[in-house]
Amino acid sequence: MESVHPAWWKEAVVYQIYPRSFKDSNGDGIGDLNGIREKLDYLKDLGVDVLWLNPIYQSPNVDNGYDISDYRDIMTDFGTMADFDALLADVHAHGLKLIMDLVVNHSSDQHPWFIESRSSRDNPKRDYYIWKDPAPDGGAPNNWRSCFSGSAWKYDEKTGQYYLHLFAEGQPDLNWENPEVRDQVFDMMNFWFQKGIDGFRMDVISMISKAGYADGPLCADGLYGDYTDQCTNGPRVHEYLQEMNRRVLSHYDCMTVGENANVNPELACLYAGEDRHELNMVFQFELMDVDGGESRKWEPEHPWKLTDIKKIQTRWQTGLDGKAWNSLYWNNHDQPRVVSRFGCTKDEESRVRSAKMLAVCLYLMQGTPYIYQGEELGMTNKHFDSIDPINDVMTRNAYFEKTQRCGESVADFMKAANYISREHTRTPMHWDDTANAGFTTGTPWIPLNPNYPQINAAKQVGDPDSVYSFYRRLLALRKSDKTFVYGHYALLLPDDEEIYAYTRTLNDEQILVVCNFTDHDVPCPLLNDWQNTELLISNYNTPGNPGSLRPFEAVVYRK
Ligand code: TEU
Ligand code: CA
């Protein structure tokens, strides 16, 4: 046997829940913890192993829970600590695990630490956050643009200084250089582990160490500078994570995944290397940036090429093999729906076929799959006629900056938003075709996608040809053969713009994965060599022509 480094979290499949939009149990229009409890059988049947919950802590919800005002309490909208304890017990009783979101690059401006910090320059908590004097002209200390538009600095009248907020104004950055801040964070993590949680997804964790506070290179619109170079992968980030590992993570049988914008495979090996004692894996952004990236996010056109997707994935698959571990995701609460982005929604047949194909393509690679709620139904982007119904702070702020300050047309902005906005994955989950998709008996906190009568769980669970049933079979297949988990990846047909083909090899076993990304037939001669091998899964029920793929066809063979 070849030597692999086995671990339960490498063999697991994670399902991401956006609690606000998953299931409302009490009719107030907001998803909640008891709602999640109602759906554990559904999740268990799907075949996932770990649930990741977006933040469920007390929060004023400037950024839907990513602005935390009490790290040790449950958001009132979502329930109580007793509800959480019951949920965790139920999750474990189902043989599932639960990981929480750890949001410690910043807190809410309503957190008692920040309220104290801003109260006076000599408050003992002043140094919990990043305060700087005004520039000589009285303006912001530097030119950084916040991730959510506008300056990354907010002036505080009372004490005459600016505080840093890389995200919304209500999300002041914590100062990790202060050892007391680290003590507080590590104590809080231990509190949750002692309750029995199984790990953390760590929000923008590559940003906790800042290299400096000089002006950044000007953004294309000339209004602000880019903070990325000074705020990601800073000089002390690995020291902090190793300290976290020593003081917290190493004491538990847990899993961790860092959200690491601006990371490449080499850096990922530092964050998640087998011998590094930091994290288990990171979320990379290169795949999500293949159609433009953050700097071109609000441009109307977002072209992408399959060969670029292949280059990115192949670099990660080979770069981490044996050294670190990949996470595999097509979408999350910050990204649009994958079937609308890389698949095809021109008709029902294409939607179903391409949703299945995309799952085969990514989730049979080396790494831990992360499925976002509703993806297993092939849920799609929603169409927005205007900014009005959109809740997401990032989209709203960008809208006002782009259309009012930069003179961009509303039509161009809405075109971008309809493609890329974070709102698309935040509309409520589709459980059935009753009012509000069975998500709530009340008024949903944001409007649903109107296509729920066609696309919903009740319709798909019993249908063997549904996207849901296919995900179920695919996850079972992945679990049935360790080659899917630990096998080495090799790309075939690197220059082909229509077919994504690769092999996974472990010991003397080889698996072939072939996916047609187009809506037409494509010749694929390499299939001829696999004609007499075992067909493990396909998204068509009947055999096609030898050496050829049908629209969005995906096939997997083993020899
Ligand atoms: O996201 C950080 C991050 O990188 C995003 O701002 C990303 O650039 C953008 O959403 C892509 O569209 C994390 C959380 O996932 C996000 O929901 C939070 O808003 C953000 O941190 C602040 O906590
Ligand atoms: Ca509720």
Coordinates of C-alpha atoms and ligand atoms in Angstrom, one line a residue:
M1 CA 0.0 0.0 0.0
E2 CA 1.1 3.4 -0.8
S3 CA 1.5 5.8 2.1
V4 CA -1.2 8.3 2.4
H5 CA -2.0 10.4 5.5
P6 CA -5.5 9.3 6.3
A7 CA -7.8 11.5 8.3
W8 CA -11.6 11.5 8.9
W9 CA -11.9 15.1 7.5
K10 CA -10.3 14.0 4.3
E11 CA -12.9 11.3 3.8
A12 CA -15.8 13.6 4.9
V13 CA -18.2 15.6 2.8
V14 CA -19.2 19.0 4.3
Y15 CA -22.6 20.6 3.8
Q16 CA -22.8 24.4 4.3
I17 CA -25.9 25.8 6.0
Y18 CA -26.8 29.5 5.8
P19 CA -29.0 29.4 8.9
R20 CA -31.0 32.5 8.1
S21 CA -32.2 31.0 4.9
F22 CA -32.4 27.3 5.6
K23 CA -35.6 26.5 7.6
D24 CA -37.7 28.7 9.8
S25 CA -39.4 26.8 12.6
N26 CA -41.4 29.5 14.3
G27 CA -42.9 31.6 11.5
D28 CA -40.9 34.8 12.0
G29 CA -39.6 34.5 8.5
I30 CA -36.0 33.8 9.6
G31 CA -34.3 30.4 9.5
D32 CA -33.2 29.1 12.9
L33 CA -31.5 26.4 14.8
N34 CA -34.7 24.4 15.4
G35 CA -35.3 24.6 11.7
I36 CA -32.0 22.9 11.1
R37 CA -32.9 20.2 13.6
E38 CA -36.0 19.4 11.5
K39 CA -33.9 18.7 8.5
L40 CA -31.2 16.5 9.9
D41 CA -32.8 13.3 8.4
Y42 CA -32.7 15.0 5.0
L43 CA -29.0 15.8 5.3
K44 CA -28.2 12.4 6.6
D45 CA -30.0 10.7 3.7
L46 CA -28.1 12.9 1.3
G47 CA -24.9 11.4 2.6
V48 CA -23.0 14.3 4.0
D49 CA -20.9 14.0 7.1
V50 CA -20.2 17.5 8.5
L51 CA -22.4 20.5 8.7
W52 CA -20.8 23.9 8.6
L53 CA -23.0 26.7 10.0
N54 CA -22.5 30.3 8.9
P55 CA -22.2 32.5 12.1
I56 CA -25.0 31.9 14.6
Y57 CA -23.6 34.2 17.3
Q58 CA -25.3 37.3 18.7
S59 CA -25.0 40.0 16.1
P60 CA -26.6 43.3 14.9
N61 CA -26.5 41.8 11.4
V62 CA -24.8 44.5 9.5
D63 CA -23.3 41.6 7.5
N64 CA -25.6 38.8 8.5
G65 CA -23.8 37.5 11.5
Y66 CA -20.2 38.2 10.3
D67 CA -20.3 41.2 12.8
I68 CA -20.4 39.5 16.2
S69 CA -21.3 41.3 19.4
D70 CA -21.2 38.3 21.7
Y71 CA -19.1 35.3 20.7
R72 CA -20.5 33.1 23.5
D73 CA -24.2 33.6 22.8
I74 CA -26.7 32.6 20.1
M75 CA -28.3 35.2 17.8
T76 CA -31.7 35.9 19.2
D77 CA -33.2 35.4 15.7
F78 CA -31.8 31.9 15.6
G79 CA -32.8 30.6 19.1
T80 CA -31.1 30.1 22.4
M81 CA -28.1 28.3 23.8
A82 CA -30.4 25.5 24.9
D83 CA -31.5 25.2 21.2
F84 CA -27.9 25.0 20.2
D85 CA -27.1 22.3 22.7
A86 CA -30.1 20.3 21.5
L87 CA -29.0 20.8 17.9
L88 CA -25.5 19.7 18.6
A89 CA -26.7 16.6 20.4
D90 CA -29.1 15.8 17.6
V91 CA -26.4 16.3 14.9
H92 CA -24.1 13.8 16.8
A93 CA -27.0 11.4 17.3
H94 CA -27.3 11.4 13.5
G95 CA -23.7 10.4 13.2
L96 CA -22.9 13.9 11.8
K97 CA -20.4 16.5 12.9
L98 CA -20.8 20.2 13.3
I99 CA -18.3 23.0 12.5
M100 CA -18.9 26.6 13.4
D101 CA -17.8 29.8 11.7
L102 CA -14.9 31.6 13.5
V103 CA -15.0 35.3 12.7
V104 CA -12.1 36.9 14.5
N105 CA -10.4 39.2 12.0
H106 CA -13.0 41.7 13.2
S107 CA -15.9 41.9 15.7
S108 CA -19.1 44.0 15.6
D109 CA -18.8 47.7 16.6
Q110 CA -21.5 46.7 19.2
H111 CA -19.2 44.2 20.9
P112 CA -18.4 45.4 24.5
W113 CA -14.7 45.3 23.6
F114 CA -15.2 47.9 20.9
I115 CA -17.6 50.0 22.9
E116 CA -14.9 50.2 25.6
S117 CA -12.1 50.6 23.0
R118 CA -13.7 53.7 21.5
S119 CA -14.6 55.2 24.8
S120 CA -11.2 56.8 25.4
R121 CA -7.6 56.7 24.2
D122 CA -6.4 55.3 27.4
N123 CA -9.1 52.6 27.9
P124 CA -7.4 49.3 28.6
K125 CA -9.2 47.9 25.5
R126 CA -8.1 50.7 23.2
D127 CA -5.5 48.4 21.8
Y128 CA -7.9 45.6 21.0
Y129 CA -8.6 47.4 17.7
I130 CA -6.5 49.3 15.1
W131 CA -6.6 53.0 15.8
K132 CA -4.6 55.5 13.8
D133 CA -4.2 59.3 13.8
P134 CA -5.7 61.2 10.9
A135 CA -3.4 62.0 7.9
P136 CA -1.9 65.5 8.1
D137 CA -4.9 66.8 6.1
G138 CA -7.3 65.3 8.6
G139 CA -8.3 62.6 6.2
A140 CA -8.1 58.8 6.5
P141 CA -4.7 57.4 7.6
N142 CA -4.2 55.8 4.1
N143 CA -6.1 55.2 0.9
W144 CA -7.4 51.7 1.5
R145 CA -10.8 50.8 0.1
S146 CA -13.0 48.6 2.3
C147 CA -14.0 45.2 0.8
F148 CA -17.5 46.7 1.0
S149 CA -16.7 50.0 -0.8
G150 CA -15.8 53.3 0.7
S151 CA -12.8 54.0 2.9
A152 CA -11.5 51.2 5.2
W153 CA -11.2 53.8 8.0
K154 CA -13.9 55.4 10.0
Y155 CA -13.3 58.6 12.0
D156 CA -14.4 58.6 15.6
E157 CA -15.2 62.1 16.8
K158 CA -14.9 61.4 20.5
T159 CA -11.2 60.4 20.5
G160 CA -10.1 62.0 17.3
Q161 CA -8.7 58.9 15.6
Y162 CA -9.7 56.5 12.9
Y163 CA -10.3 52.8 13.3
L164 CA -9.7 50.2 10.6
H165 CA -12.5 48.2 9.1
L166 CA -11.5 46.1 6.1
F167 CA -15.2 45.2 5.8
A168 CA -18.3 47.2 6.9
E169 CA -18.1 50.1 9.3
G170 CA -19.8 47.9 11.8
Q171 CA -16.9 45.4 11.6
P172 CA -13.8 47.0 13.2
D173 CA -10.6 44.9 12.7
L174 CA -9.2 43.3 15.9
N175 CA -5.6 43.9 16.7
W176 CA -4.0 40.4 16.8
E177 CA -0.7 41.9 17.8
N178 CA -2.2 42.4 21.3
P179 CA -1.6 39.1 23.2
E180 CA -4.8 39.8 25.2
V181 CA -6.9 39.6 22.0
R182 CA -5.4 36.3 21.2
D183 CA -6.1 35.0 24.7
Q184 CA -9.7 36.1 24.3
V185 CA -10.1 34.4 21.0
F186 CA -8.4 31.1 22.1
D187 CA -10.5 31.0 25.3
M188 CA -13.6 31.5 23.3
M189 CA -12.6 28.7 20.9
N190 CA -12.1 26.4 23.8
F191 CA -15.5 27.3 25.1
W192 CA -17.1 26.0 21.9
F193 CA -14.9 22.9 21.7
Q194 CA -15.8 22.1 25.3
K195 CA -19.4 22.1 24.2
G196 CA -18.5 19.4 21.7
I197 CA -18.3 21.1 18.4
D198 CA -16.1 19.4 15.8
G199 CA -14.2 22.3 14.2
F200 CA -14.1 25.7 12.7
R201 CA -14.3 27.4 9.3
M202 CA -12.1 30.5 9.8
D203 CA -13.3 33.7 8.2
V204 CA -10.7 35.7 6.3
I205 CA -8.0 34.1 8.5
S206 CA -5.2 35.1 6.2
M207 CA -5.9 38.7 7.1
I208 CA -5.3 38.7 10.8
S209 CA -1.7 39.9 10.6
K210 CA -1.1 43.3 8.9
A211 CA 2.2 44.1 7.3
G212 CA 1.9 47.8 7.4
Y213 CA -0.4 50.8 6.8
A214 CA 1.1 52.5 3.7
D215 CA -1.1 53.5 0.8
G216 CA -1.9 50.6 -1.5
P217 CA -1.8 50.6 -5.3
L218 CA -4.7 52.6 -6.7
C219 CA -7.8 50.7 -7.8
A220 CA -8.9 51.0 -11.4
D221 CA -11.5 53.7 -10.6
G222 CA -8.8 55.8 -8.9
L223 CA -10.9 56.4 -5.8
Y224 CA -9.1 54.2 -3.4
G225 CA -6.1 51.9 -3.0
D226 CA -6.0 48.2 -2.6
Y227 CA -5.1 46.8 0.9
T228 CA -4.5 43.2 -0.2
D229 CA -0.7 43.2 -0.2
Q230 CA -0.5 44.6 3.3
C231 CA -3.5 42.8 4.8
T232 CA -3.2 39.2 3.6
N233 CA -0.5 36.6 4.5
G234 CA 1.1 39.1 6.9
P235 CA 4.4 38.6 8.7
R236 CA 2.9 37.0 11.9
V237 CA 0.0 35.0 10.5
H238 CA 1.7 31.7 10.7
E239 CA 3.0 32.4 14.2
Y240 CA -0.6 33.2 15.3
L241 CA -2.0 30.1 13.7
Q242 CA 0.7 27.9 15.3
E243 CA -0.1 29.5 18.6
M244 CA -3.8 28.8 18.1
N245 CA -3.0 25.2 17.2
R246 CA -0.8 24.7 20.3
R247 CA -3.3 26.3 22.7
V248 CA -6.6 25.1 21.2
L249 CA -6.8 22.9 18.1
S250 CA -4.2 20.3 19.0
H251 CA -6.3 19.4 22.1
Y252 CA -9.3 18.2 20.1
D253 CA -10.1 15.8 17.3
C254 CA -11.3 18.6 15.1
M255 CA -11.2 19.9 11.6
T256 CA -10.3 23.4 10.4
V257 CA -10.6 25.2 7.1
G258 CA -9.3 28.7 6.6
E259 CA -10.9 31.1 4.3
N260 CA -7.8 32.4 2.5
A261 CA -8.3 35.1 -0.1
N262 CA -5.0 35.7 -2.0
V263 CA -3.4 32.3 -1.5
N264 CA -1.7 30.1 -4.0
P265 CA -0.7 26.4 -3.6
E266 CA 2.7 27.3 -2.2
L267 CA 1.2 29.5 0.5
A268 CA -1.5 26.8 1.1
C269 CA 1.2 24.4 2.0
L270 CA 2.3 26.8 4.7
Y271 CA -1.2 27.2 6.1
A272 CA -2.3 23.6 5.8
G273 CA 0.9 21.6 5.3
E274 CA 0.9 18.2 7.0
D275 CA 3.8 19.1 9.2
R276 CA 2.9 22.7 9.9
H277 CA 0.5 22.5 12.9
E278 CA -1.7 25.2 11.6
L279 CA -4.9 24.4 9.7
N280 CA -6.2 21.3 7.9
M281 CA -7.1 23.0 4.7
V282 CA -7.9 26.3 3.1
F283 CA -10.5 27.7 0.7
Q284 CA -8.7 29.0 -2.3
F285 CA -10.2 31.8 -4.4
E286 CA -8.4 31.3 -7.7
L287 CA -11.2 29.1 -9.1
M288 CA -13.8 31.7 -8.0
D289 CA -11.8 34.5 -9.7
V290 CA -11.5 32.7 -13.0
D291 CA -14.2 34.9 -14.5
G292 CA -12.9 38.2 -13.3
G293 CA -12.0 38.3 -9.6
E294 CA -12.6 41.0 -7.0
S295 CA -11.2 43.9 -9.0
R296 CA -13.5 43.2 -11.9
K297 CA -16.4 42.0 -9.9
W298 CA -18.9 44.7 -10.9
E299 CA -18.0 44.8 -14.5
P300 CA -20.9 43.7 -16.7
E301 CA -19.0 40.9 -18.6
H302 CA -17.6 37.8 -16.9
P303 CA -16.1 35.6 -19.5
W304 CA -14.3 32.4 -18.5
K305 CA -12.5 29.6 -20.2
L306 CA -12.5 25.9 -19.3
T307 CA -8.8 25.7 -19.9
D308 CA -8.3 28.3 -17.2
I309 CA -10.4 26.3 -14.8
K310 CA -8.3 23.3 -15.6
K311 CA -5.0 25.2 -15.1
I312 CA -6.1 26.4 -11.7
Q313 CA -7.5 23.2 -10.4
T314 CA -4.5 21.2 -11.7
R315 CA -2.1 23.5 -10.1
W316 CA -3.9 23.0 -6.8
Q317 CA -4.4 19.3 -7.2
T318 CA -0.8 18.5 -8.0
G319 CA 0.7 21.3 -5.8
L320 CA -0.9 20.0 -2.6
D321 CA -0.8 16.2 -3.2
G322 CA 1.0 14.5 -0.3
K323 CA 1.8 17.9 1.3
A324 CA -1.4 19.6 2.2
W325 CA -5.1 19.1 1.6
N326 CA -7.6 20.7 -0.8
S327 CA -11.1 21.9 -0.1
L328 CA -13.4 21.6 -3.1
Y329 CA -16.3 24.1 -3.5
W330 CA -18.2 25.5 -6.4
N331 CA -20.2 28.1 -4.5
N332 CA -21.0 29.4 -1.0
H333 CA -22.9 32.2 0.6
D334 CA -20.5 34.8 -1.0
Q335 CA -20.8 33.4 -4.6
P336 CA -23.5 32.9 -7.1
R337 CA -25.1 29.5 -7.9
V338 CA -22.8 27.2 -9.7
V339 CA -25.3 25.9 -12.3
S340 CA -26.0 29.5 -13.3
R341 CA -22.3 30.4 -13.5
F342 CA -20.5 27.4 -14.9
G343 CA -23.4 25.2 -16.0
C344 CA -26.4 26.0 -18.2
T345 CA -30.0 27.1 -17.3
K346 CA -31.4 27.7 -20.7
D347 CA -33.9 24.8 -20.2
E348 CA -34.7 22.2 -17.6
E349 CA -32.9 19.4 -19.3
S350 CA -29.6 21.4 -19.4
R351 CA -30.0 22.6 -15.8
V352 CA -30.3 19.1 -14.5
R353 CA -27.7 17.6 -16.7
S354 CA -25.1 20.4 -16.1
A355 CA -25.7 20.5 -12.4
K356 CA -24.9 16.8 -12.2
M357 CA -21.9 17.2 -14.5
L358 CA -20.4 20.0 -12.4
A359 CA -20.7 17.8 -9.2
V360 CA -18.9 15.0 -10.9
C361 CA -16.1 17.2 -12.2
L362 CA -15.2 18.8 -8.8
Y363 CA -16.2 16.4 -6.1
L364 CA -14.2 13.5 -7.5
M365 CA -11.0 15.5 -7.2
Q366 CA -8.6 15.1 -4.2
G367 CA -9.9 17.2 -1.4
T368 CA -12.9 17.6 0.9
P369 CA -16.1 18.6 -0.9
Y370 CA -18.2 21.5 0.5
I371 CA -21.8 21.5 -0.8
Y372 CA -23.8 24.7 -0.4
Q373 CA -27.5 24.4 0.6
G374 CA -29.7 24.0 -2.4
E375 CA -26.8 23.1 -4.7
E376 CA -27.9 19.5 -4.4
L377 CA -31.2 20.6 -6.0
G378 CA -29.5 22.5 -8.8
M379 CA -30.9 25.8 -7.4
T380 CA -30.2 28.8 -9.7
N381 CA -29.4 32.5 -9.5
K382 CA -32.4 34.7 -9.1
H383 CA -33.1 37.6 -11.4
F384 CA -33.1 41.1 -9.8
D385 CA -34.7 44.0 -11.7
S386 CA -33.2 46.6 -9.3
I387 CA -31.1 47.0 -6.2
D388 CA -34.2 47.4 -4.0
P389 CA -34.9 43.8 -2.9
I390 CA -31.2 43.0 -2.4
N391 CA -30.1 42.8 1.2
D392 CA -26.4 42.0 0.9
V393 CA -24.3 44.8 2.2
M394 CA -21.5 44.2 -0.3
T395 CA -23.8 44.4 -3.3
R396 CA -25.7 47.4 -2.0
N397 CA -22.6 49.5 -1.1
A398 CA -20.9 48.7 -4.4
Y399 CA -24.1 49.7 -6.2
F400 CA -24.1 53.2 -4.7
E401 CA -20.4 53.7 -5.1
K402 CA -20.3 52.5 -8.7
T403 CA -23.5 54.2 -10.0
Q404 CA -23.3 57.4 -7.9
R405 CA -19.6 58.1 -7.6
C406 CA -18.0 56.3 -10.6
G407 CA -20.8 57.1 -13.1
E408 CA -21.3 53.5 -14.1
S409 CA -24.7 52.8 -15.6
V410 CA -27.4 51.1 -13.5
A411 CA -27.9 48.6 -16.3
D412 CA -24.3 47.5 -16.3
F413 CA -24.2 47.2 -12.5
M414 CA -27.4 45.1 -12.4
K415 CA -26.0 42.9 -15.2
A416 CA -23.0 42.2 -13.0
A417 CA -25.1 41.7 -9.9
N418 CA -27.4 39.3 -11.7
Y419 CA -24.3 37.3 -12.5
I420 CA -22.1 37.5 -9.4
S421 CA -24.0 39.0 -6.4
R422 CA -23.8 37.3 -3.0
E423 CA -27.6 37.5 -2.8
H424 CA -28.1 34.6 -5.2
T425 CA -27.2 32.0 -2.7
R426 CA -28.9 33.7 0.2
T427 CA -32.5 33.4 -1.0
P428 CA -34.3 30.8 1.1
M429 CA -33.9 27.1 0.6
H430 CA -36.6 25.4 -1.5
W431 CA -38.2 22.6 0.5
D432 CA -41.5 22.1 -1.4
D433 CA -43.9 23.8 -3.7
T434 CA -46.2 25.2 -1.0
A435 CA -46.2 29.0 -0.1
N436 CA -42.6 30.3 0.4
A437 CA -41.3 26.9 -0.6
G438 CA -42.0 25.5 2.8
F439 CA -39.2 27.7 4.2
T440 CA -41.5 29.7 6.4
T441 CA -45.2 30.1 7.3
G442 CA -44.5 33.8 7.8
T443 CA -43.0 36.5 5.7
P444 CA -39.5 35.5 4.5
W445 CA -36.7 37.9 5.5
I446 CA -35.8 38.1 1.8
P447 CA -37.9 37.2 -1.2
L448 CA -37.6 33.7 -2.6
N449 CA -36.5 32.7 -6.0
P450 CA -39.8 32.4 -7.9
N451 CA -38.8 29.1 -9.5
Y452 CA -39.3 27.1 -6.3
P453 CA -42.4 25.3 -7.7
Q454 CA -40.2 23.7 -10.3
I455 CA -37.0 23.3 -8.2
N456 CA -37.6 21.9 -4.7
A457 CA -36.5 19.1 -2.4
A458 CA -40.0 17.4 -2.1
K459 CA -40.1 17.0 -5.9
Q460 CA -36.5 15.6 -6.1
V461 CA -36.1 13.3 -3.2
G462 CA -38.2 10.5 -4.6
D463 CA -37.2 11.1 -8.2
P464 CA -34.3 8.8 -9.3
D465 CA -33.3 11.2 -12.1
S466 CA -33.2 14.4 -10.0
V467 CA -30.1 16.4 -9.2
Y468 CA -30.7 15.5 -5.5
S469 CA -30.7 11.7 -6.2
F470 CA -27.6 12.1 -8.3
Y471 CA -25.7 13.9 -5.5
R472 CA -26.8 11.1 -3.2
R473 CA -25.4 8.5 -5.6
L474 CA -22.2 10.5 -6.2
L475 CA -21.4 10.9 -2.6
A476 CA -22.0 7.2 -1.9
L477 CA -19.7 6.4 -4.8
R478 CA -17.0 8.7 -3.4
K479 CA -17.3 7.0 -0.1
S480 CA -17.1 3.5 -1.6
D481 CA -13.5 3.7 -2.9
K482 CA -10.5 5.3 -1.2
T483 CA -9.0 6.2 -4.6
F484 CA -11.5 9.0 -4.8
V485 CA -10.2 10.4 -1.6
Y486 CA -6.5 9.7 -1.7
G487 CA -5.7 8.9 -5.4
H488 CA -3.3 11.1 -7.3
Y489 CA -4.8 13.4 -9.9
A490 CA -3.6 13.8 -13.5
L491 CA -5.1 16.1 -16.1
L492 CA -5.8 14.8 -19.6
L493 CA -6.6 17.0 -22.6
P494 CA -5.1 20.2 -21.1
D495 CA -5.9 22.3 -24.2
D496 CA -9.4 21.2 -24.8
E497 CA -12.0 24.0 -24.3
E498 CA -15.0 21.6 -24.1
I499 CA -14.0 18.5 -22.1
Y500 CA -12.6 18.3 -18.6
A501 CA -10.9 14.9 -18.2
Y502 CA -8.7 13.6 -15.5
T503 CA -7.6 10.4 -13.8
R504 CA -7.2 9.5 -10.1
T505 CA -4.7 6.7 -9.4
L506 CA -3.9 4.8 -6.2
N507 CA -1.8 1.7 -6.1
D508 CA -2.9 -0.3 -9.1
E509 CA -6.3 1.2 -9.5
Q510 CA -7.2 4.0 -11.9
I511 CA -10.3 6.0 -12.2
L512 CA -11.2 8.2 -15.2
V513 CA -13.5 11.2 -14.9
V514 CA -14.7 12.9 -18.1
C515 CA -17.1 15.9 -18.3
N516 CA -18.5 17.7 -21.3
F517 CA -19.0 21.4 -20.4
T518 CA -20.9 22.1 -23.6
D519 CA -24.5 21.9 -24.7
H520 CA -23.6 19.8 -27.8
D521 CA -22.1 16.4 -28.7
V522 CA -18.3 16.3 -28.5
P523 CA -16.0 13.6 -29.9
C524 CA -13.9 12.1 -27.1
P525 CA -11.6 9.4 -28.5
L526 CA -9.9 8.7 -25.2
L527 CA -13.1 7.0 -24.1
N528 CA -12.4 4.2 -26.5
D529 CA -9.6 2.9 -24.3
W530 CA -12.0 2.6 -21.4
Q531 CA -14.9 0.9 -23.3
N532 CA -14.4 -2.4 -21.5
T533 CA -13.8 -1.0 -18.0
E534 CA -16.4 -0.5 -15.3
L535 CA -18.7 2.4 -15.7
L536 CA -19.2 3.8 -12.1
I537 CA -21.6 6.6 -12.7
S538 CA -23.1 8.7 -15.5
N539 CA -25.6 11.4 -15.8
Y540 CA -27.4 9.7 -18.7
N541 CA -29.4 6.5 -18.2
T542 CA -28.6 5.0 -21.6
P543 CA -25.2 4.4 -23.4
G544 CA -24.2 7.0 -26.0
N545 CA -22.2 6.6 -29.1
P546 CA -18.7 5.1 -28.5
G547 CA -16.0 7.7 -28.3
S548 CA -18.4 10.6 -28.0
L549 CA -20.0 12.7 -25.3
R550 CA -23.6 14.1 -25.2
P551 CA -24.5 17.6 -24.0
F552 CA -23.2 18.0 -20.4
E553 CA -22.4 14.3 -20.2
A554 CA -20.3 13.1 -17.3
V555 CA -18.9 9.6 -17.1
V556 CA -16.7 7.9 -14.5
Y557 CA -14.8 4.6 -15.3
R558 CA -12.6 2.4 -13.2
K559 CA -9.9 -0.1 -14.2
Ligands
TEU1 O1 -15.7 36.7 3.2 C1 -14.5 37.4 2.9 C2 -14.2 37.6 1.5 O2 -13.2 37.3 1.0 C3 -15.4 38.2 0.9 O3 -15.6 39.5 1.2 C4 -15.3 38.0 -0.6 O4 -14.3 38.8 -1.1 C5 -16.6 38.3 -1.2 O5 -17.6 38.0 -0.4 C6 -16.7 37.6 -2.5 O6 -17.9 37.9 -3.1 C7 -16.0 36.4 4.5 C8 -17.4 35.9 4.6 O7 -17.5 34.7 3.9 C9 -18.3 37.0 4.1 O8 -19.6 36.5 4.1 C10 -18.2 38.1 5.0 O9 -19.0 39.2 4.6 C11 -16.7 38.6 5.2 O10 -15.8 37.6 5.3 C12 -16.6 39.5 6.4 O11 -16.7 38.8 7.5
CA2 CA -37.4 31.6 12.9

